[in-house]
Amino acid sequence: IIIFHNEAVSTLLRTGWTAILRSPEHLVKEIIFVDDASNAAWLHNIEKEIKTIPKARYLRLNERQGLIRAKIAGAEAALGQVLTFLDSHCEC
């Protein structure tokens, strides 16, 4: 589960691809990108971009909730039994 608000598109995509490429496939059921009501113009197409990442889903919150409530929303939407939360700007 990756929470973001007005994050750079390239950073979000690199984070998602890093999670997919560096994790054992059988351990990743899905990657949920939770958009905490971003309003940046550069994110207008982000849902389409996220769909290029295997196992990725996009969840948009209509109102700014803050980090903890956004994490809860992501957890409630999750299908997996074990949840991992990542910063929106991490890659290796």
PDB file of C-alpha atoms in Angstrom:
ATOM      1  CA  ILE A   1       0.000   0.000   0.000  1.00  0.00           C
ATOM      2  CA  ILE A   2       1.535   3.257  -1.167  1.00  0.00           C
ATOM      3  CA  ILE A   3       0.017   6.546  -0.001  1.00  0.00           C
ATOM      4  CA  PHE A   4       0.699   9.720  -1.948  1.00  0.00           C
ATOM      5  CA  HIS A   5      -0.354  13.332  -2.276  1.00  0.00           C
ATOM      6  CA  ASN A   6       0.952  15.427  -5.185  1.00  0.00           C
ATOM      7  CA  GLU A   7       3.958  13.128  -5.653  1.00  0.00           C
ATOM      8  CA  ALA A   8       5.915  13.219  -8.924  1.00  0.00           C
ATOM      9  CA  VAL A   9       4.627  10.670 -11.442  1.00  0.00           C
ATOM     10  CA  SER A  10       8.080   9.280 -12.212  1.00  0.00           C
ATOM     11  CA  THR A  11       8.743   8.709  -8.522  1.00  0.00           C
ATOM     12  CA  LEU A  12       5.448   6.893  -7.998  1.00  0.00           C
ATOM     13  CA  LEU A  13       5.998   4.656 -10.997  1.00  0.00           C
ATOM     14  CA  ARG A  14       9.572   3.809  -9.977  1.00  0.00           C
ATOM     15  CA  THR A  15       8.332   2.885  -6.506  1.00  0.00           C
ATOM     16  CA  GLY A  16       5.659   0.589  -7.935  1.00  0.00           C
ATOM     17  CA  TRP A  17       8.014  -1.068 -10.399  1.00  0.00           C
ATOM     18  CA  THR A  18      10.652  -1.532  -7.688  1.00  0.00           C
ATOM     19  CA  ALA A  19       8.108  -3.302  -5.478  1.00  0.00           C
ATOM     20  CA  ILE A  20       7.130  -5.645  -8.328  1.00  0.00           C
ATOM     21  CA  LEU A  21      10.618  -6.344  -9.641  1.00  0.00           C
ATOM     22  CA  ARG A  22      12.364  -6.759  -6.266  1.00  0.00           C
ATOM     23  CA  SER A  23       9.734  -8.853  -4.464  1.00  0.00           C
ATOM     24  CA  PRO A  24       9.131 -12.585  -4.870  1.00  0.00           C
ATOM     25  CA  GLU A  25       6.075 -12.868  -7.123  1.00  0.00           C
ATOM     26  CA  HIS A  26       4.200 -15.226  -4.803  1.00  0.00           C
ATOM     27  CA  LEU A  27       4.402 -12.696  -1.960  1.00  0.00           C
ATOM     28  CA  VAL A  28       2.750  -9.800  -3.813  1.00  0.00           C
ATOM     29  CA  LYS A  29      -0.991 -10.117  -4.280  1.00  0.00           C
ATOM     30  CA  GLU A  30      -1.465  -6.469  -5.226  1.00  0.00           C
ATOM     31  CA  ILE A  31      -0.014  -2.997  -4.940  1.00  0.00           C
ATOM     32  CA  ILE A  32      -2.532  -0.344  -3.986  1.00  0.00           C
ATOM     33  CA  PHE A  33      -1.694   3.282  -4.725  1.00  0.00           C
ATOM     34  CA  VAL A  34      -3.842   5.479  -2.473  1.00  0.00           C
ATOM     35  CA  ASP A  35      -4.165   9.027  -3.765  1.00  0.00           C
ATOM     36  CA  ASP A  36      -4.910  11.299  -0.806  1.00  0.00           C
ATOM     37  CA  ALA A  37      -6.889  13.809  -2.904  1.00  0.00           C
ATOM     38  CA  SER A  38      -3.977  15.072  -4.993  1.00  0.00           C
ATOM     39  CA  ASN A  39      -4.699  18.236  -6.950  1.00  0.00           C
ATOM     40  CA  ALA A  40      -1.495  18.614  -8.967  1.00  0.00           C
ATOM     41  CA  ALA A  41      -2.003  19.013 -12.713  1.00  0.00           C
ATOM     42  CA  TRP A  42       0.758  16.529 -13.532  1.00  0.00           C
ATOM     43  CA  LEU A  43      -1.267  13.732 -11.897  1.00  0.00           C
ATOM     44  CA  HIS A  44      -4.294  14.059 -14.206  1.00  0.00           C
ATOM     45  CA  ASN A  45      -3.409  10.786 -15.964  1.00  0.00           C
ATOM     46  CA  ILE A  46      -1.997   8.865 -13.000  1.00  0.00           C
ATOM     47  CA  GLU A  47      -4.641   6.134 -12.895  1.00  0.00           C
ATOM     48  CA  LYS A  48      -3.791   5.126 -16.458  1.00  0.00           C
ATOM     49  CA  GLU A  49      -0.057   5.182 -15.672  1.00  0.00           C
ATOM     50  CA  ILE A  50      -0.484   3.024 -12.562  1.00  0.00           C
ATOM     51  CA  LYS A  51      -2.396   0.424 -14.568  1.00  0.00           C
ATOM     52  CA  THR A  52       0.804  -0.274 -16.530  1.00  0.00           C
ATOM     53  CA  ILE A  53       2.285  -1.845 -13.384  1.00  0.00           C
ATOM     54  CA  PRO A  54       1.318  -5.500 -12.910  1.00  0.00           C
ATOM     55  CA  LYS A  55      -0.919  -6.179  -9.891  1.00  0.00           C
ATOM     56  CA  ALA A  56      -1.377  -2.441  -9.276  1.00  0.00           C
ATOM     57  CA  ARG A  57      -4.646  -0.779  -8.282  1.00  0.00           C
ATOM     58  CA  TYR A  58      -5.519   2.885  -7.849  1.00  0.00           C
ATOM     59  CA  LEU A  59      -7.696   4.210  -5.030  1.00  0.00           C
ATOM     60  CA  ARG A  60      -8.512   7.913  -4.912  1.00  0.00           C
ATOM     61  CA  LEU A  61      -9.801   9.622  -1.803  1.00  0.00           C
ATOM     62  CA  ASN A  62     -12.145  12.471  -2.740  1.00  0.00           C
ATOM     63  CA  GLU A  63     -11.164  14.546   0.283  1.00  0.00           C
ATOM     64  CA  ARG A  64      -7.755  14.973   1.909  1.00  0.00           C
ATOM     65  CA  GLN A  65      -7.614  12.512   4.815  1.00  0.00           C
ATOM     66  CA  GLY A  66      -3.995  12.604   5.936  1.00  0.00           C
ATOM     67  CA  LEU A  67      -1.503   9.766   6.146  1.00  0.00           C
ATOM     68  CA  ILE A  68      -3.124   7.563   8.788  1.00  0.00           C
ATOM     69  CA  ARG A  69      -6.671   7.692   7.404  1.00  0.00           C
ATOM     70  CA  ALA A  70      -5.317   7.113   3.901  1.00  0.00           C
ATOM     71  CA  LYS A  71      -3.461   4.036   5.204  1.00  0.00           C
ATOM     72  CA  ILE A  72      -6.670   2.785   6.793  1.00  0.00           C
ATOM     73  CA  ALA A  73      -8.539   3.274   3.504  1.00  0.00           C
ATOM     74  CA  GLY A  74      -5.838   1.303   1.712  1.00  0.00           C
ATOM     75  CA  ALA A  75      -5.963  -1.451   4.315  1.00  0.00           C
ATOM     76  CA  GLU A  76      -9.749  -1.687   4.044  1.00  0.00           C
ATOM     77  CA  ALA A  77      -9.469  -2.035   0.254  1.00  0.00           C
ATOM     78  CA  ALA A  78      -6.678  -4.622   0.424  1.00  0.00           C
ATOM     79  CA  LEU A  79      -7.244  -8.241  -0.545  1.00  0.00           C
ATOM     80  CA  GLY A  80      -4.097  -9.716   1.005  1.00  0.00           C
ATOM     81  CA  GLN A  81      -3.696 -11.198   4.469  1.00  0.00           C
ATOM     82  CA  VAL A  82      -0.388  -9.440   5.158  1.00  0.00           C
ATOM     83  CA  LEU A  83      -0.106  -5.714   4.442  1.00  0.00           C
ATOM     84  CA  THR A  84       3.039  -3.697   3.795  1.00  0.00           C
ATOM     85  CA  PHE A  85       3.087   0.092   3.656  1.00  0.00           C
ATOM     86  CA  LEU A  86       5.734   1.832   1.547  1.00  0.00           C
ATOM     87  CA  ASP A  87       6.689   5.472   1.202  1.00  0.00           C
ATOM     88  CA  SER A  88       5.719   6.877  -2.166  1.00  0.00           C
ATOM     89  CA  HIS A  89       9.318   7.679  -3.029  1.00  0.00           C
ATOM     90  CA  CYS A  90      11.378   4.569  -2.381  1.00  0.00           C
ATOM     91  CA  GLU A  91      13.286   2.435  -4.857  1.00  0.00           C
ATOM     92  CA  CYS A  92      16.300   0.214  -4.897  1.00  0.00           C
TER      93      CYS A  92
END
